[in-house]
Amino acid sequence: MESSFVIVDLDRTPAREPDAGDRDRVVVGVAAEPRDAVDGFDVLLTGVPDPPRPWVGCADPQATARQLGRVVESRPSACVTLVQVLRMGSGLSVPDRLILESLAYSTLQGGADFRAWSAAAPRRTPRPAETPVRLDRDGSRLSITLDRPWVRNAFDAATRDALCEALQVAVADPSISRVELYGNGPAFCSGGDLAEFGTSRDAAQAHLVRVHRSPAALLHRCASRVTAHLHGACVGAGIELAALAGRVVAAPDTVIRLPEIGMGLIPGAGGTASIPVRVGRERTAYLALSGAELSVTKALGWGLVDEIGDLDDATAAAQQAFRF
Protein backbone atom coordinates (compact mmCIF):
# COMPACT_ATOMS: atom_id res chain seq x y z
CA MET A 1 0.00 0.00 0.00
CA GLU A 2 1.33 3.45 -0.94
CA SER A 3 2.50 5.56 1.95
CA SER A 4 0.29 8.43 3.14
CA PHE A 5 3.39 10.52 3.81
CA VAL A 6 6.26 11.93 1.79
CA ILE A 7 9.33 13.97 2.77
CA VAL A 8 10.95 16.18 0.15
CA ASP A 9 14.50 17.37 0.78
CA LEU A 10 14.39 20.84 -0.75
CA ASP A 11 18.16 21.20 -0.58
CA ARG A 12 18.39 18.34 -3.08
CA THR A 13 15.15 19.04 -4.96
CA PRO A 14 14.91 22.84 -5.07
CA ALA A 15 11.92 22.93 -7.45
CA ARG A 16 8.95 20.59 -7.30
CA GLU A 17 5.50 20.88 -8.79
CA PRO A 18 2.54 19.51 -6.80
CA ASP A 19 1.75 15.97 -7.91
CA ALA A 20 -1.72 14.47 -8.42
CA GLY A 21 -0.71 11.70 -6.04
CA ASP A 22 -0.29 14.24 -3.25
CA ARG A 23 -4.07 14.61 -2.87
CA ASP A 24 -4.18 11.73 -0.40
CA ARG A 25 -0.75 12.20 1.19
CA VAL A 26 0.79 14.53 3.76
CA VAL A 27 3.68 16.31 2.03
CA VAL A 28 6.48 17.74 4.18
CA GLY A 29 9.30 19.86 2.80
CA VAL A 30 12.66 20.09 4.62
CA ALA A 31 15.47 22.59 4.05
CA ALA A 32 18.50 23.81 5.98
CA GLU A 33 17.36 27.38 5.36
CA PRO A 34 13.91 28.73 4.43
CA ARG A 35 13.31 29.84 0.87
CA ASP A 36 10.65 31.79 -0.99
CA ALA A 37 7.95 30.56 -3.35
CA VAL A 38 7.61 27.03 -2.03
CA ASP A 39 4.17 25.69 -2.90
CA GLY A 40 2.45 22.33 -2.63
CA PHE A 41 3.61 21.41 0.88
CA ASP A 42 1.52 20.78 3.98
CA VAL A 43 4.39 21.43 6.42
CA LEU A 44 7.72 23.18 5.85
CA LEU A 45 10.57 22.51 8.30
CA THR A 46 13.93 24.26 8.58
CA GLY A 47 16.86 24.32 10.99
CA VAL A 48 16.81 28.11 11.22
CA PRO A 49 15.34 29.39 14.50
CA ASP A 50 12.31 31.68 14.18
CA PRO A 51 11.99 31.46 10.39
CA PRO A 52 9.40 33.47 8.45
CA ARG A 53 5.94 32.08 7.78
CA PRO A 54 5.10 29.43 6.56
CA TRP A 55 8.25 27.69 7.84
CA VAL A 56 8.61 25.97 11.21
CA GLY A 57 12.03 26.08 12.85
CA CYS A 58 13.34 23.00 14.67
CA ALA A 59 16.71 21.71 15.85
CA ASP A 60 16.71 18.68 13.51
CA PRO A 61 14.27 19.08 10.60
CA GLN A 62 14.89 15.60 9.21
CA ALA A 63 14.23 13.96 12.58
CA THR A 64 11.13 16.08 13.09
CA ALA A 65 9.88 15.12 9.63
CA ARG A 66 10.41 11.43 10.36
CA GLN A 67 8.47 11.81 13.61
CA LEU A 68 5.60 13.43 11.72
CA GLY A 69 5.78 10.49 9.33
CA ARG A 70 5.31 8.06 12.20
CA VAL A 71 2.25 10.01 13.34
CA VAL A 72 0.80 9.93 9.83
CA GLU A 73 1.37 6.20 9.45
CA SER A 74 -0.31 5.56 12.80
CA ARG A 75 -3.35 7.77 12.03
CA PRO A 76 -3.46 8.06 8.22
CA SER A 77 -7.19 8.81 7.92
CA ALA A 78 -7.13 11.70 10.38
CA CYS A 79 -3.83 13.14 9.12
CA VAL A 80 -4.74 13.07 5.44
CA THR A 81 -8.21 14.43 6.19
CA LEU A 82 -6.62 17.26 8.17
CA VAL A 83 -4.39 18.46 5.35
CA GLN A 84 -7.18 18.06 2.79
CA VAL A 85 -9.48 20.24 4.91
CA LEU A 86 -6.73 22.84 5.35
CA ARG A 87 -5.95 22.90 1.62
CA MET A 88 -9.60 23.24 0.61
CA GLY A 89 -10.29 25.78 3.33
CA SER A 90 -7.75 28.21 1.91
CA GLY A 91 -10.29 29.22 -0.74
CA LEU A 92 -13.34 29.37 1.51
CA SER A 93 -14.88 31.90 3.87
CA VAL A 94 -14.64 31.22 7.61
CA PRO A 95 -18.32 30.11 7.87
CA ASP A 96 -17.83 27.67 4.99
CA ARG A 97 -14.58 26.41 6.54
CA LEU A 98 -16.49 25.63 9.72
CA ILE A 99 -19.01 23.52 7.79
CA LEU A 100 -16.22 21.69 5.95
CA GLU A 101 -14.44 20.98 9.24
CA SER A 102 -17.61 19.64 10.83
CA LEU A 103 -18.33 17.31 7.91
CA ALA A 104 -14.80 15.90 8.09
CA TYR A 105 -14.95 15.61 11.89
CA SER A 106 -18.20 13.64 11.74
CA THR A 107 -16.73 11.34 9.10
CA LEU A 108 -13.76 10.57 11.35
CA GLN A 109 -16.04 9.97 14.35
CA GLY A 110 -17.27 6.93 12.47
CA GLY A 111 -13.75 5.73 11.68
CA ALA A 112 -11.85 2.80 13.14
CA ASP A 113 -9.12 4.94 14.74
CA PHE A 114 -11.54 7.00 16.80
CA ARG A 115 -13.55 3.94 17.76
CA ALA A 116 -10.36 2.23 18.96
CA TRP A 117 -9.27 5.30 20.92
CA SER A 118 -12.71 5.64 22.48
CA ALA A 119 -12.84 1.98 23.47
CA ALA A 120 -9.42 2.17 25.13
CA ALA A 121 -9.99 5.49 26.91
CA PRO A 122 -10.82 5.29 30.62
CA ARG A 123 -14.45 5.99 31.49
CA ARG A 124 -14.93 9.41 33.04
CA THR A 125 -17.82 10.62 35.16
CA PRO A 126 -19.45 13.81 33.85
CA ARG A 127 -19.05 16.74 36.23
CA PRO A 128 -21.53 19.32 34.95
CA ALA A 129 -22.02 22.88 36.13
CA GLU A 130 -25.33 24.49 36.89
CA THR A 131 -24.09 27.63 35.13
CA PRO A 132 -21.14 26.68 32.89
CA VAL A 133 -20.78 30.18 31.43
CA ARG A 134 -21.14 33.39 33.47
CA LEU A 135 -22.12 36.77 31.99
CA ASP A 136 -21.44 40.20 33.49
CA ARG A 137 -22.61 43.43 31.85
CA ASP A 138 -21.09 46.80 32.70
CA GLY A 139 -22.38 49.47 30.36
CA SER A 140 -21.06 48.73 26.89
CA ARG A 141 -18.75 45.99 28.20
CA LEU A 142 -19.81 42.32 28.32
CA SER A 143 -17.65 39.77 30.15
CA ILE A 144 -18.14 36.09 29.29
CA THR A 145 -16.45 33.61 31.63
CA LEU A 146 -16.16 29.84 31.18
CA ASP A 147 -16.95 28.62 34.69
CA ARG A 148 -16.16 24.95 35.25
CA PRO A 149 -12.80 25.39 37.00
CA TRP A 150 -12.81 21.92 38.60
CA VAL A 151 -12.35 20.40 35.11
CA ARG A 152 -10.21 23.28 33.78
CA ASN A 153 -13.23 24.51 31.80
CA ALA A 154 -13.42 21.37 29.67
CA PHE A 155 -15.80 22.04 26.83
CA ASP A 156 -18.97 19.94 27.10
CA ALA A 157 -22.30 20.30 25.30
CA ALA A 158 -23.78 22.41 28.08
CA THR A 159 -20.83 24.81 27.93
CA ARG A 160 -21.13 25.00 24.14
CA ASP A 161 -24.84 25.83 24.34
CA ALA A 162 -24.35 28.39 27.12
CA LEU A 163 -21.50 30.06 25.23
CA CYS A 164 -23.71 30.27 22.14
CA GLU A 165 -26.40 32.00 24.20
CA ALA A 166 -23.84 34.45 25.61
CA LEU A 167 -22.40 35.27 22.21
CA GLN A 168 -25.88 35.72 20.76
CA VAL A 169 -26.26 38.62 23.19
CA ALA A 170 -23.14 40.27 21.79
CA VAL A 171 -24.16 39.64 18.19
CA ALA A 172 -27.69 40.98 18.71
CA ASP A 173 -26.77 44.09 20.73
CA PRO A 174 -24.66 46.65 18.84
CA SER A 175 -24.45 48.79 22.00
CA ILE A 176 -21.95 46.25 23.35
CA SER A 177 -18.65 47.63 22.16
CA ARG A 178 -16.35 45.29 24.11
CA VAL A 179 -16.62 41.57 24.76
CA GLU A 180 -14.07 40.06 27.15
CA LEU A 181 -13.75 36.26 27.11
CA TYR A 182 -12.23 34.59 30.21
CA GLY A 183 -11.78 31.18 31.77
CA ASN A 184 -12.19 30.78 35.53
CA GLY A 185 -9.68 28.72 37.52
CA PRO A 186 -6.27 27.26 36.59
CA ALA A 187 -6.83 27.18 32.82
CA PHE A 188 -8.71 29.05 30.13
CA CYS A 189 -10.00 25.82 28.56
CA SER A 190 -8.52 22.32 28.54
CA GLY A 191 -10.37 21.26 25.40
CA GLY A 192 -13.29 18.95 24.79
CA ASP A 193 -14.72 17.20 27.83
CA LEU A 194 -13.49 13.61 27.53
CA ALA A 195 -16.45 12.42 29.61
CA GLU A 196 -18.62 13.12 26.53
CA PHE A 197 -16.26 11.92 23.80
CA GLY A 198 -17.68 9.02 21.83
CA THR A 199 -21.16 9.28 23.37
CA SER A 200 -22.86 10.47 20.17
CA ARG A 201 -24.27 7.57 18.17
CA ASP A 202 -25.34 9.60 15.14
CA ALA A 203 -22.44 11.37 13.42
CA ALA A 204 -24.72 13.00 10.84
CA GLN A 205 -26.94 14.50 13.53
CA ALA A 206 -23.85 15.59 15.47
CA HIS A 207 -22.70 17.51 12.40
CA LEU A 208 -26.02 19.33 12.15
CA VAL A 209 -25.89 20.21 15.86
CA ARG A 210 -22.33 21.57 15.52
CA VAL A 211 -23.35 23.78 12.62
CA HIS A 212 -26.57 24.98 14.28
CA ARG A 213 -24.95 25.60 17.70
CA SER A 214 -21.57 26.97 16.74
CA PRO A 215 -19.74 29.27 19.16
CA ALA A 216 -17.07 29.64 16.47
CA ALA A 217 -19.55 31.02 13.93
CA LEU A 218 -20.91 33.50 16.50
CA LEU A 219 -17.42 34.56 17.56
CA HIS A 220 -16.59 35.22 13.93
CA ARG A 221 -19.62 37.50 13.63
CA CYS A 222 -18.56 39.73 16.54
CA ALA A 223 -14.79 39.12 16.42
CA SER A 224 -13.77 42.77 16.07
CA ARG A 225 -15.23 43.49 19.53
CA VAL A 226 -13.86 40.39 21.30
CA THR A 227 -10.68 40.05 23.37
CA ALA A 228 -9.84 36.53 24.57
CA HIS A 229 -7.79 36.37 27.78
CA LEU A 230 -5.81 33.11 27.87
CA HIS A 231 -3.95 31.44 30.73
CA GLY A 232 -2.81 27.96 31.63
CA ALA A 233 -3.87 25.14 29.31
CA CYS A 234 -5.40 26.24 26.02
CA VAL A 235 -5.95 22.85 24.43
CA GLY A 236 -8.12 21.99 21.44
CA ALA A 237 -11.28 24.10 21.69
CA GLY A 238 -9.42 26.37 24.12
CA ILE A 239 -7.27 27.80 21.33
CA GLU A 240 -9.53 27.04 18.36
CA LEU A 241 -12.25 29.36 19.64
CA ALA A 242 -9.91 31.98 21.09
CA ALA A 243 -8.12 32.35 17.75
CA LEU A 244 -11.31 33.78 16.27
CA ALA A 245 -11.23 36.76 18.65
CA GLY A 246 -10.14 40.08 17.24
CA ARG A 247 -7.50 40.28 19.97
CA VAL A 248 -5.89 37.51 22.01
CA VAL A 249 -4.00 38.34 25.21
CA ALA A 250 -2.14 35.43 26.83
CA ALA A 251 -0.64 35.15 30.32
CA PRO A 252 2.99 33.96 30.54
CA ASP A 253 1.90 30.48 31.71
CA THR A 254 -0.25 29.86 28.62
CA VAL A 255 0.42 26.57 26.82
CA ILE A 256 -1.24 25.75 23.51
CA ARG A 257 -1.79 22.31 21.99
CA LEU A 258 -3.96 20.55 19.39
CA PRO A 259 -4.31 16.89 20.50
CA GLU A 260 -7.12 15.61 18.25
CA ILE A 261 -5.02 13.61 15.76
CA GLY A 262 -4.02 11.23 18.57
CA MET A 263 -7.72 10.43 18.98
CA GLY A 264 -8.19 9.76 15.28
CA LEU A 265 -9.89 13.13 14.77
CA ILE A 266 -9.10 16.64 13.54
CA PRO A 267 -9.79 19.90 15.39
CA GLY A 268 -13.56 20.19 15.63
CA ALA A 269 -14.29 23.44 17.45
CA GLY A 270 -13.28 25.67 14.55
CA GLY A 271 -9.50 25.28 14.58
CA THR A 272 -9.08 24.55 10.87
CA ALA A 273 -10.95 27.81 10.19
CA SER A 274 -9.53 30.08 12.89
CA ILE A 275 -5.87 29.14 13.33
CA PRO A 276 -4.84 29.24 9.64
CA VAL A 277 -6.07 32.84 9.42
CA ARG A 278 -3.54 33.73 12.09
CA VAL A 279 -0.57 31.44 11.34
CA GLY A 280 -1.17 29.89 7.91
CA ARG A 281 -2.25 26.37 7.02
CA GLU A 282 1.28 24.92 7.11
CA ARG A 283 1.93 25.91 10.72
CA THR A 284 -1.59 24.82 11.63
CA ALA A 285 -0.89 21.42 10.10
CA TYR A 286 2.35 21.16 12.06
CA LEU A 287 0.60 21.95 15.37
CA ALA A 288 -2.14 19.40 14.73
CA LEU A 289 0.08 16.65 13.32
CA SER A 290 2.77 16.94 15.97
CA GLY A 291 0.47 17.58 18.93
CA ALA A 292 3.41 19.55 20.31
CA GLU A 293 3.04 22.24 22.95
CA LEU A 294 3.44 25.77 21.65
CA SER A 295 4.89 28.23 24.14
CA VAL A 296 3.34 31.62 24.58
CA THR A 297 6.45 33.34 23.22
CA LYS A 298 6.36 31.22 20.08
CA ALA A 299 2.62 31.83 19.76
CA LEU A 300 3.29 35.57 19.94
CA GLY A 301 5.95 35.34 17.26
CA TRP A 302 3.64 33.37 15.00
CA GLY A 303 0.71 35.74 15.54
CA LEU A 304 -1.52 33.20 17.26
CA VAL A 305 -1.65 35.60 20.22
CA ASP A 306 -1.37 39.36 20.00
CA GLU A 307 0.04 40.22 23.41
CA ILE A 308 1.57 38.58 26.47
CA GLY A 309 0.04 40.12 29.57
CA ASP A 310 -0.47 39.36 33.24
CA LEU A 311 -3.75 38.00 34.56
CA ASP A 312 -6.13 40.51 36.06
CA ASP A 313 -6.50 40.27 39.84
CA ALA A 314 -9.81 38.35 39.82
CA THR A 315 -8.59 35.71 37.37
CA ALA A 316 -5.29 35.30 39.23
CA ALA A 317 -7.12 34.77 42.52
CA ALA A 318 -9.43 32.18 40.98
CA GLN A 319 -6.49 30.41 39.37
CA GLN A 320 -4.74 30.13 42.74
CA ALA A 321 -7.92 28.94 44.49
CA PHE A 322 -8.37 26.01 42.13
CA ARG A 323 -4.72 25.04 41.69
CA PHE A 324 -4.14 21.34 42.29
Short mmCIF file of N, CA and C in Angstrom, two decimals, residues 45-144:
data_model
loop_
_atom_site.label_atom_id
_atom_site.label_comp_id
_atom_site.label_asym_id
_atom_site.label_seq_id
_atom_site.Cartn_x
_atom_site.Cartn_y
_atom_site.Cartn_z
N LEU A 45 9.68 22.54 7.14
CA LEU A 45 10.57 22.51 8.30
C LEU A 45 11.97 22.99 7.91
N THR A 46 12.58 23.76 8.81
CA THR A 46 13.93 24.26 8.58
C THR A 46 14.70 24.28 9.90
N GLY A 47 16.02 24.26 9.80
CA GLY A 47 16.86 24.32 10.99
C GLY A 47 17.10 25.72 11.49
N VAL A 48 16.61 26.72 10.81
CA VAL A 48 16.81 28.11 11.22
C VAL A 48 15.81 28.47 12.31
N PRO A 49 16.28 28.98 13.45
CA PRO A 49 15.34 29.39 14.50
C PRO A 49 14.48 30.57 14.04
N ASP A 50 13.23 30.57 14.45
CA ASP A 50 12.31 31.68 14.18
C ASP A 50 12.29 32.08 12.70
N PRO A 51 12.04 31.13 11.81
CA PRO A 51 11.99 31.46 10.39
C PRO A 51 10.70 32.18 10.04
N PRO A 52 10.65 32.79 8.86
CA PRO A 52 9.40 33.47 8.45
C PRO A 52 8.32 32.45 8.10
N ARG A 53 7.08 32.88 8.22
CA ARG A 53 5.94 32.08 7.78
C ARG A 53 6.10 31.75 6.31
N PRO A 54 5.83 30.51 5.88
CA PRO A 54 5.10 29.43 6.56
C PRO A 54 6.02 28.39 7.22
N TRP A 55 7.30 28.67 7.34
CA TRP A 55 8.25 27.69 7.84
C TRP A 55 8.13 27.50 9.36
N VAL A 56 8.51 26.30 9.80
CA VAL A 56 8.61 25.97 11.21
C VAL A 56 10.06 25.64 11.52
N GLY A 57 10.65 26.34 12.49
CA GLY A 57 12.03 26.08 12.85
C GLY A 57 12.14 24.97 13.88
N CYS A 58 13.11 24.09 13.71
CA CYS A 58 13.34 23.00 14.67
C CYS A 58 14.81 22.62 14.64
N ALA A 59 15.29 22.02 15.72
CA ALA A 59 16.71 21.71 15.85
C ALA A 59 17.18 20.72 14.79
N ASP A 60 16.34 19.73 14.48
CA ASP A 60 16.71 18.68 13.51
C ASP A 60 15.52 18.46 12.59
N PRO A 61 15.44 19.19 11.48
CA PRO A 61 14.27 19.08 10.60
C PRO A 61 14.02 17.68 10.07
N GLN A 62 15.08 16.96 9.73
CA GLN A 62 14.89 15.60 9.21
C GLN A 62 14.29 14.69 10.27
N ALA A 63 14.78 14.79 11.51
CA ALA A 63 14.23 13.96 12.58
C ALA A 63 12.79 14.33 12.88
N THR A 64 12.50 15.64 12.85
CA THR A 64 11.13 16.08 13.09
C THR A 64 10.21 15.58 11.98
N ALA A 65 10.69 15.62 10.74
CA ALA A 65 9.88 15.12 9.63
C ALA A 65 9.61 13.63 9.77
N ARG A 66 10.62 12.87 10.18
CA ARG A 66 10.41 11.43 10.36
C ARG A 66 9.40 11.16 11.48
N GLN A 67 9.44 11.97 12.54
CA GLN A 67 8.47 11.81 13.61
C GLN A 67 7.05 12.11 13.13
N LEU A 68 6.90 13.15 12.31
CA LEU A 68 5.60 13.43 11.72
C LEU A 68 5.15 12.25 10.85
N GLY A 69 6.10 11.65 10.15
CA GLY A 69 5.78 10.49 9.33
C GLY A 69 5.23 9.33 10.16
N ARG A 70 5.81 9.13 11.33
CA ARG A 70 5.31 8.06 12.20
C ARG A 70 3.88 8.35 12.68
N VAL A 71 3.61 9.63 12.94
CA VAL A 71 2.25 10.01 13.34
C VAL A 71 1.28 9.74 12.19
N VAL A 72 1.67 10.12 10.99
CA VAL A 72 0.80 9.93 9.83
C VAL A 72 0.53 8.44 9.59
N GLU A 73 1.56 7.63 9.69
CA GLU A 73 1.37 6.20 9.45
C GLU A 73 0.52 5.55 10.53
N SER A 74 0.51 6.13 11.73
CA SER A 74 -0.31 5.56 12.80
C SER A 74 -1.76 6.04 12.74
N ARG A 75 -2.00 7.21 12.15
CA ARG A 75 -3.35 7.77 12.03
C ARG A 75 -3.54 8.34 10.63
N PRO A 76 -3.43 7.51 9.58
CA PRO A 76 -3.46 8.06 8.22
C PRO A 76 -4.77 8.75 7.87
N SER A 77 -5.90 8.21 8.30
CA SER A 77 -7.19 8.81 7.92
C SER A 77 -7.31 10.22 8.48
N ALA A 78 -7.01 10.38 9.76
CA ALA A 78 -7.13 11.70 10.38
C ALA A 78 -6.12 12.68 9.80
N CYS A 79 -4.89 12.24 9.60
CA CYS A 79 -3.83 13.14 9.12
C CYS A 79 -4.09 13.61 7.70
N VAL A 80 -4.47 12.69 6.83
CA VAL A 80 -4.74 13.07 5.44
C VAL A 80 -5.98 13.95 5.38
N THR A 81 -7.00 13.60 6.15
CA THR A 81 -8.21 14.43 6.19
C THR A 81 -7.87 15.84 6.66
N LEU A 82 -7.02 15.95 7.68
CA LEU A 82 -6.62 17.26 8.17
C LEU A 82 -6.04 18.13 7.06
N VAL A 83 -5.05 17.62 6.35
CA VAL A 83 -4.39 18.46 5.35
C VAL A 83 -5.32 18.73 4.17
N GLN A 84 -6.21 17.80 3.85
CA GLN A 84 -7.18 18.06 2.79
C GLN A 84 -8.12 19.19 3.18
N VAL A 85 -8.59 19.18 4.43
CA VAL A 85 -9.48 20.24 4.91
C VAL A 85 -8.75 21.59 4.90
N LEU A 86 -7.49 21.60 5.33
CA LEU A 86 -6.73 22.84 5.35
C LEU A 86 -6.47 23.36 3.93
N ARG A 87 -6.17 22.46 3.01
CA ARG A 87 -5.95 22.90 1.62
C ARG A 87 -7.23 23.50 1.03
N MET A 88 -8.33 22.78 1.16
CA MET A 88 -9.60 23.24 0.61
C MET A 88 -10.07 24.52 1.29
N GLY A 89 -9.83 24.62 2.58
CA GLY A 89 -10.29 25.78 3.33
C GLY A 89 -9.64 27.07 2.92
N SER A 90 -8.46 26.99 2.31
CA SER A 90 -7.75 28.21 1.91
C SER A 90 -8.57 29.07 0.96
N GLY A 91 -9.48 28.46 0.21
CA GLY A 91 -10.29 29.22 -0.74
C GLY A 91 -11.69 29.49 -0.28
N LEU A 92 -11.99 29.23 0.99
CA LEU A 92 -13.34 29.37 1.51
C LEU A 92 -13.43 30.48 2.56
N SER A 93 -14.64 30.97 2.77
CA SER A 93 -14.88 31.90 3.87
C SER A 93 -14.83 31.15 5.19
N VAL A 94 -14.69 31.87 6.30
CA VAL A 94 -14.64 31.22 7.61
C VAL A 94 -15.92 30.41 7.88
N PRO A 95 -17.12 30.94 7.64
CA PRO A 95 -18.32 30.11 7.87
C PRO A 95 -18.32 28.82 7.06
N ASP A 96 -17.87 28.89 5.81
CA ASP A 96 -17.83 27.67 4.99
C ASP A 96 -16.74 26.72 5.48
N ARG A 97 -15.64 27.26 5.97
CA ARG A 97 -14.58 26.41 6.54
C ARG A 97 -15.11 25.64 7.75
N LEU A 98 -15.94 26.29 8.54
CA LEU A 98 -16.49 25.63 9.72
C LEU A 98 -17.38 24.45 9.32
N ILE A 99 -18.16 24.62 8.26
CA ILE A 99 -19.01 23.52 7.79
C ILE A 99 -18.15 22.39 7.26
N LEU A 100 -17.12 22.72 6.47
CA LEU A 100 -16.22 21.69 5.95
C LEU A 100 -15.56 20.93 7.09
N GLU A 101 -15.07 21.63 8.09
CA GLU A 101 -14.44 20.98 9.24
C GLU A 101 -15.40 20.02 9.93
N SER A 102 -16.64 20.47 10.14
CA SER A 102 -17.61 19.64 10.83
C SER A 102 -17.94 18.37 10.05
N LEU A 103 -18.08 18.49 8.74
CA LEU A 103 -18.33 17.31 7.91
C LEU A 103 -17.19 16.30 8.03
N ALA A 104 -15.96 16.80 7.98
CA ALA A 104 -14.80 15.90 8.09
C ALA A 104 -14.72 15.29 9.48
N TYR A 105 -15.00 16.09 10.50
CA TYR A 105 -14.95 15.61 11.89
C TYR A 105 -15.96 14.48 12.09
N SER A 106 -17.18 14.68 11.59
CA SER A 106 -18.20 13.64 11.74
C SER A 106 -17.81 12.37 10.99
N THR A 107 -17.20 12.52 9.84
CA THR A 107 -16.73 11.34 9.10
C THR A 107 -15.74 10.55 9.94
N LEU A 108 -14.79 11.24 10.55
CA LEU A 108 -13.76 10.57 11.35
C LEU A 108 -14.34 9.97 12.62
N GLN A 109 -15.41 10.55 13.17
CA GLN A 109 -16.04 9.97 14.35
C GLN A 109 -16.54 8.55 14.08
N GLY A 110 -16.84 8.27 12.83
CA GLY A 110 -17.27 6.93 12.47
C GLY A 110 -16.13 6.01 12.05
N GLY A 111 -14.90 6.49 12.14
CA GLY A 111 -13.75 5.73 11.68
C GLY A 111 -13.21 4.77 12.73
N ALA A 112 -12.40 3.84 12.26
CA ALA A 112 -11.85 2.80 13.14
C ALA A 112 -10.89 3.38 14.17
N ASP A 113 -10.10 4.40 13.79
CA ASP A 113 -9.12 4.94 14.74
C ASP A 113 -9.80 5.60 15.93
N PHE A 114 -10.85 6.37 15.68
CA PHE A 114 -11.54 7.00 16.80
C PHE A 114 -12.27 5.97 17.65
N ARG A 115 -12.86 4.98 17.00
CA ARG A 115 -13.55 3.94 17.76
C ARG A 115 -12.57 3.20 18.66
N ALA A 116 -11.37 2.93 18.15
CA ALA A 116 -10.36 2.23 18.96
C ALA A 116 -9.90 3.10 20.11
N TRP A 117 -9.68 4.39 19.84
CA TRP A 117 -9.27 5.30 20.92
C TRP A 117 -10.36 5.38 21.98
N SER A 118 -11.60 5.51 21.55
CA SER A 118 -12.71 5.64 22.48
C SER A 118 -12.87 4.39 23.34
N ALA A 119 -12.70 3.23 22.72
CA ALA A 119 -12.84 1.98 23.47
C ALA A 119 -11.75 1.82 24.52
N ALA A 120 -10.56 2.33 24.21
CA ALA A 120 -9.42 2.17 25.13
C ALA A 120 -9.37 3.27 26.20
N ALA A 121 -10.06 4.37 25.97
CA ALA A 121 -9.99 5.49 26.91
C ALA A 121 -10.71 5.14 28.21
N PRO A 122 -10.15 5.55 29.35
CA PRO A 122 -10.82 5.29 30.62
C PRO A 122 -12.16 6.01 30.70
N ARG A 123 -13.13 5.38 31.33
CA ARG A 123 -14.45 5.99 31.49
C ARG A 123 -14.35 7.14 32.50
N ARG A 124 -14.95 8.24 32.16
CA ARG A 124 -14.93 9.41 33.04
C ARG A 124 -16.36 9.78 33.43
N THR A 125 -16.52 10.21 34.65
CA THR A 125 -17.82 10.62 35.16
C THR A 125 -18.07 12.08 34.82
N PRO A 126 -19.16 12.39 34.15
CA PRO A 126 -19.45 13.81 33.85
C PRO A 126 -19.55 14.62 35.14
N ARG A 127 -19.02 15.84 35.08
CA ARG A 127 -19.05 16.74 36.23
C ARG A 127 -19.61 18.08 35.76
N PRO A 128 -20.93 18.12 35.54
CA PRO A 128 -21.53 19.32 34.95
C PRO A 128 -21.58 20.49 35.91
N ALA A 129 -21.84 21.65 35.34
CA ALA A 129 -22.02 22.88 36.13
C ALA A 129 -23.43 23.37 35.94
N GLU A 130 -23.99 23.91 37.01
CA GLU A 130 -25.33 24.49 36.89
C GLU A 130 -25.32 25.68 35.95
N THR A 131 -24.25 26.48 36.03
CA THR A 131 -24.09 27.63 35.13
C THR A 131 -22.68 27.56 34.55
N PRO A 132 -22.50 26.88 33.42
CA PRO A 132 -21.14 26.68 32.89
C PRO A 132 -20.49 27.92 32.30
N VAL A 133 -21.30 28.92 31.98
CA VAL A 133 -20.78 30.18 31.43
C VAL A 133 -21.45 31.32 32.18
N ARG A 134 -20.63 32.25 32.69
CA ARG A 134 -21.14 33.39 33.47
C ARG A 134 -21.05 34.67 32.66
N LEU A 135 -22.09 35.49 32.70
CA LEU A 135 -22.12 36.77 31.99
C LEU A 135 -22.16 37.91 33.00
N ASP A 136 -21.41 38.97 32.69
CA ASP A 136 -21.44 40.20 33.49
C ASP A 136 -21.48 41.38 32.53
N ARG A 137 -22.46 42.26 32.72
CA ARG A 137 -22.61 43.43 31.85
C ARG A 137 -22.29 44.68 32.64
N ASP A 138 -21.43 45.52 32.10
CA ASP A 138 -21.09 46.80 32.70
C ASP A 138 -21.10 47.84 31.60
N GLY A 139 -22.25 48.50 31.42
CA GLY A 139 -22.38 49.47 30.36
C GLY A 139 -22.24 48.81 29.00
N SER A 140 -21.26 49.27 28.23
CA SER A 140 -21.06 48.73 26.89
C SER A 140 -20.11 47.53 26.88
N ARG A 141 -19.71 47.09 28.08
CA ARG A 141 -18.75 45.99 28.20
C ARG A 141 -19.45 44.73 28.68
N LEU A 142 -19.25 43.62 27.95
CA LEU A 142 -19.81 42.32 28.32
C LEU A 142 -18.67 41.35 28.60
N SER A 143 -18.64 40.79 29.81
CA SER A 143 -17.65 39.77 30.15
C SER A 143 -18.31 38.40 30.10
N ILE A 144 -17.67 37.47 29.41
CA ILE A 144 -18.14 36.09 29.29
C ILE A 144 -17.07 35.20 29.89
#
